[in-house]
Amino acid sequence: MEIVKKKEAEESRLFHEFHEMIDYNMKEMQQCLITTGKLFCSYEKEGEEGQQGREVVESVILKECVGCREKETCRFTMADKDKLGRLLETQGGLSISNFQSCHSCRKAQDFVEEANRIYERELFLRSMKQGFHQMRRMVGQQYIEAGQMLGEFSGGQFHLSEENVGLYRRILKGFAQGNLKVKEIYFYESQERGKQIYLYLKKKKGKEITARQAAALLSEVIQRKMQLLPEQKKIVGRRYEMLGFAPAAKFHVLGGVVSSAYQEGRPNGDSFSMDNKGEKRFVSMISDGMGTGETASKESKKAIEVMEELLSAGIQEDQAIRMWQSMFPFFAGKERYATLDYFQLDLFAGVGTFLKIGACPCFLKRKGEIEIIRPDSLPVGFAGTGKLPFYRKKLESEDLILQISDGVLDALGKGAEEQIKKYMKEIKAIRPQAFAEQLFHKIRHTKGYEKKDDMTILALGIWDKY
């Protein structure tokens, strides 16, 4: 018995030293991350962000009027410059009539073209600079949040919080009854996986058990389905091992899609995506490029690809949307854009998140009834740091979400939304692919149907896993 006590005391000492070493290194990393994040965020704007309208007008005067033979007889007054500058800023460009309303000149066409060219360039450069600064701030914030998370963990705020005291005791008691000795328990709240539980444990007596059996025991003790984290030990033996567990997703989503180009044989200007992003969320998106054909297809595909990369990296939806928007100046040219219809489902809580950027409403079918989900839509090319208008709704098993591109509504004309509600109510198919195909069939055979744009229908069925 004395030997057992000495062995346990030595194990406790080594465990304590190991814990202190980890804590020290985590605090060092925390300080490094927070300092780096603050450096990213603490940039200073250098001067003005671009030429204002009045300055653009003066630049054009220097170029177009200096060598003109009539410059002595048709001088611009201060009032002329101010008026043209205000018109340029208000309208985003000048017309010949704008110019002639405050000044007469035979080179009006050249003057207007040059003013618009310079102002367009300045707007583009300003947008690029704003996008760069916005991305820099977001990267800095990511570093700061990571550092704060490490500090909270090393400070014990996860496993010793009042919220987790009850769980801590239940786990100790439950595992003791299963002949398992738990030396320490850590609780870690992950945005991606929910509440993770790490157990430092060993088998007290009897045969070894599998890690899956330990997961089943933990699920029974805390009354919630838990699963092993990847790359864990397979067996719990007589030596202490660290095992990590995360909640099992409660919901899963099946999707169906029908997408049709405006002209058969030409590229489809709509692009879409639907897939799980990590363990916690399912995301589906539709992007509609401006117009139809190859150019529209490239724009929408780029929009979807960028969002997929950001979300796959574990970035949260609000920051991903802002980074997506800030990247637009780098790949979007004049009069080119792509809309975004964004839907995300929390696979643990069943909460759906909707965001529209120039996109049309969604539809929800629940127990035979149809609801139009019409969140506020941001304009394409929006800018700013205000709160994004996410719309969140608790979803249930057997709900069906319908996302469509503008081409579907355009093809039906007046009363399109009510017509779609009617068709959704009539369709009895449960499988999302069959639902999407039947809806497309009904739309194509509607009286007055006229295809005017690319058309995409996404049907998403939500079900419980257990």
XYZ file of C-alpha atoms in Angstrom:
466
model
C 0.000 0.000 0.000
C 2.899 2.333 0.888
C 4.458 1.663 -2.532
C 1.179 2.563 -4.272
C 0.950 5.849 -2.325
C 4.543 6.760 -3.204
C 3.890 5.962 -6.853
C 0.764 8.137 -6.888
C 2.638 10.999 -5.161
C 5.419 10.805 -7.771
C 2.844 10.777 -10.580
C 1.199 13.876 -9.067
C 4.542 15.678 -8.822
C 5.484 14.918 -12.425
C 2.031 15.878 -13.633
C 2.226 19.201 -11.760
C 5.653 20.009 -13.252
C 4.433 19.079 -16.712
C 1.374 21.298 -16.245
C 3.568 24.259 -15.147
C 5.832 23.839 -18.174
C 2.864 23.845 -20.565
C 1.349 26.854 -18.779
C 4.606 28.827 -19.090
C 4.932 28.116 -22.819
C 1.288 28.939 -23.462
C 1.651 32.312 -21.726
C 4.697 33.108 -23.859
C 2.761 32.206 -27.008
C -0.229 34.244 -25.797
C 1.918 37.364 -25.397
C 3.489 36.845 -28.822
C 0.101 36.472 -30.541
C -1.492 39.486 -28.838
C 1.520 41.721 -29.530
C 1.578 40.682 -33.190
C -2.179 41.240 -33.466
C -1.915 44.752 -32.028
C 0.824 45.611 -34.516
C -1.425 44.507 -37.384
C -4.327 46.583 -36.054
C -2.415 49.745 -35.159
C -1.690 51.117 -38.615
C -2.038 54.842 -39.347
C -3.665 56.195 -42.464
C -1.250 58.230 -44.518
C -2.899 61.389 -45.789
C -6.066 61.383 -47.870
C -7.416 58.140 -49.289
C -7.733 59.537 -52.798
C -8.377 62.653 -54.833
C -11.704 64.346 -54.176
C -13.881 65.620 -57.020
C -12.497 69.171 -56.923
C -8.901 67.907 -57.062
C -9.730 65.636 -60.011
C -11.182 68.602 -61.923
C -8.049 70.655 -61.240
C -5.861 67.761 -62.451
C -7.804 67.619 -65.724
C -7.535 71.397 -66.155
C -3.758 71.144 -65.824
C -3.639 68.451 -68.497
C -6.263 69.663 -70.969
C -6.119 73.444 -70.636
C -2.440 74.343 -70.254
C -1.650 73.915 -73.953
C -5.012 75.176 -75.217
C -4.997 78.320 -77.378
C -8.266 79.493 -75.863
C -7.190 79.188 -72.227
C -7.020 82.974 -71.791
C -10.638 83.514 -72.861
C -12.354 80.557 -71.144
C -10.836 80.350 -67.694
C -12.496 78.112 -65.092
C -13.803 80.014 -62.093
C -13.700 78.672 -58.537
C -17.471 78.197 -58.718
C -17.059 76.103 -61.913
C -14.515 73.832 -60.235
C -16.632 73.396 -57.130
C -19.767 72.588 -59.106
C -18.060 70.041 -61.361
C -16.320 68.477 -58.358
C -19.610 68.039 -56.487
C -21.281 66.531 -59.559
C -18.385 64.113 -59.996
C -18.633 62.898 -56.389
C -22.445 62.760 -56.315
C -22.916 60.941 -59.619
C -19.658 59.007 -59.745
C -18.868 60.590 -63.131
C -19.548 63.556 -65.418
C -21.626 63.860 -68.579
C -21.293 66.375 -71.429
C -24.432 68.151 -70.229
C -22.962 68.413 -66.713
C -19.894 70.099 -68.108
C -21.804 72.438 -70.412
C -24.117 73.541 -67.596
C -21.258 75.445 -65.968
C -18.670 75.965 -68.704
C -18.482 76.211 -72.495
C -15.545 74.661 -74.274
C -14.999 72.936 -77.603
C -12.953 70.235 -75.842
C -15.843 69.237 -73.547
C -15.757 65.598 -74.697
C -12.038 65.201 -73.969
C -12.394 66.957 -70.614
C -15.267 64.736 -69.449
C -13.575 61.507 -70.571
C -10.349 62.414 -68.784
C -12.168 63.435 -65.565
C -14.119 60.186 -65.492
C -10.988 58.131 -66.164
C -9.021 59.769 -63.335
C -11.930 59.573 -60.890
C -12.507 55.888 -61.684
C -8.844 55.161 -61.067
C -8.909 57.027 -57.770
C -12.003 55.174 -56.600
C -10.408 51.851 -57.494
C -7.170 52.703 -55.660
C -9.129 53.913 -52.641
C -11.148 50.707 -52.602
C -7.972 48.614 -52.789
C -6.414 50.554 -49.916
C -9.539 50.230 -47.770
C -9.678 46.514 -48.512
C -6.020 46.078 -47.541
C -6.471 47.931 -44.240
C -9.644 45.969 -43.487
C -7.892 42.649 -44.111
C -4.988 43.771 -41.947
C -7.310 44.642 -39.062
C -9.112 41.297 -39.340
C -5.862 39.310 -39.371
C -4.719 41.261 -36.316
C -7.976 40.546 -34.540
C -7.574 36.826 -35.274
C -4.137 36.893 -33.605
C -5.500 38.751 -30.568
C -8.433 36.354 -30.156
C -6.107 33.341 -30.414
C -3.852 34.858 -27.750
C -6.788 35.588 -25.444
C -8.035 32.023 -25.880
C -4.653 30.626 -24.853
C -4.627 32.933 -21.831
C -8.055 31.769 -20.743
C -7.065 28.136 -21.097
C -3.757 28.470 -19.233
C -5.527 30.508 -16.536
C -7.902 27.650 -15.862
C -11.038 29.532 -16.872
C -12.299 26.605 -18.939
C -11.940 23.648 -16.611
C -12.497 25.452 -13.288
C -15.400 27.711 -14.223
C -18.599 27.483 -12.156
C -20.461 26.277 -15.226
C -18.290 23.159 -15.399
C -17.979 22.312 -11.686
C -21.056 20.077 -11.765
C -19.846 18.276 -14.884
C -16.414 17.820 -13.314
C -17.871 16.026 -10.294
C -20.253 13.880 -12.341
C -17.437 12.709 -14.607
C -15.165 11.826 -11.659
C -17.954 9.844 -10.007
C -19.172 8.135 -13.168
C -15.702 7.043 -14.309
C -14.796 5.821 -10.812
C -17.797 3.499 -10.953
C -16.449 2.218 -14.268
C -13.054 1.400 -12.661
C -11.364 4.354 -14.366
C -9.261 6.865 -12.474
C -9.421 10.420 -13.818
C -6.459 12.555 -12.748
C -7.540 15.808 -14.401
C -10.348 17.156 -16.571
C -10.134 20.055 -19.016
C -13.083 21.770 -20.676
C -12.408 23.757 -23.825
C -15.090 25.726 -25.677
C -14.329 25.553 -29.398
C -16.271 27.603 -31.937
C -15.775 24.812 -34.432
C -16.555 21.745 -32.285
C -18.481 23.050 -29.265
C -17.504 22.059 -25.691
C -14.546 19.694 -25.842
C -13.620 17.564 -22.834
C -10.099 16.255 -22.225
C -9.585 13.502 -19.650
C -6.227 12.468 -18.177
C -7.129 8.943 -17.086
C -6.121 5.304 -16.666
C -7.750 1.946 -15.927
C -7.686 1.092 -12.211
C -8.208 -2.667 -12.420
C -9.595 -5.312 -14.692
C -9.189 -5.547 -18.445
C -8.220 -2.636 -20.638
C -11.095 -0.872 -22.389
C -11.270 0.841 -25.757
C -11.338 4.601 -26.154
C -14.745 4.221 -27.814
C -16.060 2.589 -24.643
C -14.720 5.582 -22.716
C -16.603 7.892 -25.115
C -19.802 5.883 -24.547
C -19.332 6.126 -20.775
C -18.760 9.894 -20.982
C -21.910 10.278 -23.119
C -23.913 8.359 -20.516
C -22.494 10.389 -17.616
C -23.113 13.854 -19.071
C -26.281 12.866 -20.987
C -24.960 14.059 -24.330
C -23.595 12.183 -27.324
C -19.792 12.545 -27.363
C -17.212 11.260 -29.831
C -13.433 10.867 -29.819
C -11.362 13.600 -31.378
C -9.228 12.424 -34.338
C -5.940 10.578 -33.784
C -6.598 9.527 -30.174
C -5.271 6.464 -28.360
C -7.362 3.380 -29.087
C -6.963 1.695 -25.685
C -7.182 2.908 -22.062
C -4.637 0.939 -20.067
C -2.875 1.044 -16.701
C -0.884 4.198 -17.531
C -2.291 7.692 -17.663
C -3.319 8.839 -21.125
C -4.928 12.051 -22.364
C -8.133 11.484 -24.345
C -10.086 14.266 -26.048
C -13.826 14.192 -26.771
C -16.157 16.536 -28.660
C -19.950 16.644 -29.012
C -21.306 14.627 -31.910
C -23.234 16.741 -34.430
C -26.986 16.462 -33.865
C -28.072 17.368 -37.409
C -27.062 16.460 -40.930
C -28.043 17.989 -44.259
C -28.783 16.414 -47.632
C -28.828 18.651 -50.677
C -30.313 18.622 -54.155
C -29.563 20.987 -57.034
C -30.810 21.930 -60.477
C -28.839 24.568 -62.384
C -29.561 25.635 -65.964
C -27.647 28.112 -68.141
C -29.560 30.876 -69.920
C -28.477 29.496 -73.293
C -27.802 25.811 -73.692
C -24.172 25.085 -74.519
C -22.898 28.316 -72.962
C -21.259 28.668 -69.511
C -23.632 29.079 -66.579
C -23.303 32.485 -64.867
C -24.529 30.960 -61.573
C -22.159 29.054 -59.295
C -23.045 27.183 -56.120
C -21.509 25.235 -53.252
C -22.847 23.076 -50.416
C -20.732 21.099 -47.960
C -19.769 20.722 -44.300
C -17.100 23.161 -43.112
C -15.397 21.443 -40.204
C -17.399 19.497 -37.624
C -19.834 22.223 -36.622
C -21.323 23.869 -39.691
C -22.884 23.142 -43.031
C -22.705 25.940 -45.610
C -24.485 26.419 -48.920
C -24.026 29.372 -51.273
C -25.249 30.637 -54.621
C -23.379 33.349 -56.504
C -24.872 35.007 -59.582
C -22.393 36.762 -61.858
C -23.491 39.877 -63.711
C -25.233 38.953 -66.943
C -24.753 35.523 -68.493
C -22.028 33.546 -70.242
C -18.323 33.093 -69.614
C -17.581 36.402 -67.859
C -20.466 35.962 -65.419
C -19.398 32.359 -64.800
C -15.819 33.380 -63.955
C -16.997 36.088 -61.532
C -19.427 33.826 -59.668
C -16.938 30.933 -59.481
C -14.295 33.248 -58.065
C -16.744 34.542 -55.448
C -17.619 30.990 -54.345
C -13.997 29.805 -54.333
C -12.844 32.695 -52.149
C -15.614 32.091 -49.608
C -14.897 28.341 -49.548
C -11.210 28.948 -48.851
C -11.954 31.404 -46.033
C -14.524 29.155 -44.366
C -12.372 26.026 -44.769
C -9.603 27.839 -42.908
C -11.929 28.013 -39.877
C -12.699 31.732 -40.161
C -16.098 32.680 -38.729
C -18.831 33.836 -41.100
C -18.787 37.544 -40.203
C -15.036 37.869 -40.714
C -15.141 35.659 -43.811
C -17.803 37.904 -45.395
C -15.792 41.047 -44.646
C -12.609 39.535 -46.045
C -14.554 38.341 -49.098
C -15.845 41.865 -49.666
C -12.396 43.416 -49.183
C -10.944 41.106 -51.861
C -13.423 42.236 -54.504
C -11.376 45.259 -55.686
C -8.548 42.889 -56.566
C -10.536 40.771 -58.998
C -13.644 42.747 -59.945
C -13.411 45.180 -62.845
C -15.659 48.029 -63.890
C -19.364 47.165 -63.929
C -18.638 43.582 -62.907
C -19.861 41.909 -59.751
C -21.216 38.702 -58.255
C -24.047 38.347 -55.732
C -23.895 36.022 -52.730
C -26.749 34.047 -51.162
C -25.264 32.558 -47.967
C -26.792 29.940 -45.659
C -25.107 28.251 -42.710
C -26.469 25.638 -40.311
C -24.966 25.004 -36.885
C -24.995 21.181 -36.854
C -25.018 21.092 -33.053
C -27.609 23.752 -32.182
C -29.690 23.632 -35.383
C -29.527 27.418 -35.837
C -29.631 28.621 -39.457
C -27.778 31.795 -40.465
C -28.807 33.688 -43.605
C -27.055 36.578 -45.367
C -27.943 38.168 -48.709
C -25.659 40.320 -50.827
C -27.745 41.361 -53.806
C -29.590 38.012 -53.628
C -33.282 37.074 -53.536
C -35.212 35.536 -50.576
C -35.090 31.928 -49.350
C -38.056 29.657 -48.624
C -38.640 27.335 -45.665
C -40.983 24.338 -45.812
C -41.982 23.064 -42.365
C -44.759 20.550 -41.751
C -46.415 21.406 -45.058
C -46.383 25.181 -44.496
C -44.198 27.592 -46.496
C -42.434 30.656 -45.100
C -40.504 33.260 -47.094
C -37.237 34.173 -45.363
C -36.508 37.734 -46.414
C -33.521 39.148 -44.475
C -32.129 42.587 -45.254
C -29.942 42.401 -48.371
C -26.639 44.230 -48.603
C -25.901 45.937 -51.918
C -23.232 44.358 -54.107
C -19.846 45.965 -53.452
C -20.904 47.167 -49.987
C -18.257 48.659 -47.725
C -18.098 49.612 -44.094
C -17.407 48.129 -40.684
C -20.947 48.163 -39.284
C -22.777 45.085 -38.063
C -23.657 42.656 -40.837
C -27.415 41.949 -41.174
C -27.293 38.224 -40.427
C -30.707 36.653 -39.939
C -30.770 33.643 -37.612
C -33.585 31.129 -37.214
C -33.895 27.915 -35.183
C -34.465 25.061 -37.611
C -35.944 21.631 -36.937
C -35.568 18.102 -38.210
C -37.417 17.548 -41.528
C -37.295 21.267 -42.424
C -36.501 22.021 -46.072
C -34.646 25.183 -47.119
C -34.907 26.425 -50.700
C -32.319 28.805 -52.179
C -32.773 30.169 -55.694
C -31.012 32.603 -58.006
C -32.725 35.677 -59.470
C -33.247 33.901 -62.792
C -35.904 31.668 -61.215
C -38.024 34.634 -60.115
C -37.433 36.478 -63.408
C -38.680 33.490 -65.400
C -42.002 33.445 -63.527
C -42.573 37.201 -63.677
C -45.192 38.923 -61.529
C -46.247 36.974 -58.415
C -43.223 34.666 -58.674
C -42.715 34.252 -54.913
C -46.329 33.252 -54.282
C -46.172 30.836 -57.225
C -43.105 29.146 -55.744
C -44.830 28.874 -52.344
C -47.765 27.178 -54.064
C -45.525 24.705 -55.901
C -43.529 23.895 -52.744
C -46.735 23.097 -50.896
C -47.890 20.790 -53.698
C -44.627 18.818 -53.912
C -44.644 15.805 -51.578
C -41.103 14.599 -52.296
C -38.907 14.271 -49.215
C -35.578 13.661 -50.946
C -34.051 17.108 -51.733
C -32.857 16.175 -55.239
C -36.315 14.954 -56.218
C -37.837 18.103 -54.679
C -35.538 20.401 -56.707
C -36.230 18.510 -59.950
C -40.013 18.553 -59.459
C -39.991 22.258 -58.629
C -37.932 23.039 -61.744
C -40.366 20.992 -63.838
C -43.343 22.937 -62.459
C -41.614 26.278 -63.048
C -40.794 25.430 -66.672
C -44.409 24.491 -67.353
C -45.922 27.598 -65.774
C -48.087 29.677 -68.083
C -46.114 32.749 -69.181
C -42.766 31.170 -68.258
C -39.881 32.932 -70.037
C -36.252 32.135 -69.359
C -34.361 35.426 -69.039
C -31.272 34.472 -67.029
C -29.300 31.551 -65.617
C -31.368 29.570 -63.114
C -30.239 27.683 -59.989
C -32.309 25.849 -57.355
C -30.783 24.425 -54.148
C -32.996 22.267 -51.909
C -31.603 21.415 -48.456
C -33.192 18.791 -46.197
C -32.353 18.880 -42.467
C -32.568 15.768 -40.267
C -31.613 14.580 -36.773
C -28.699 12.155 -36.560
C -29.824 10.627 -33.251
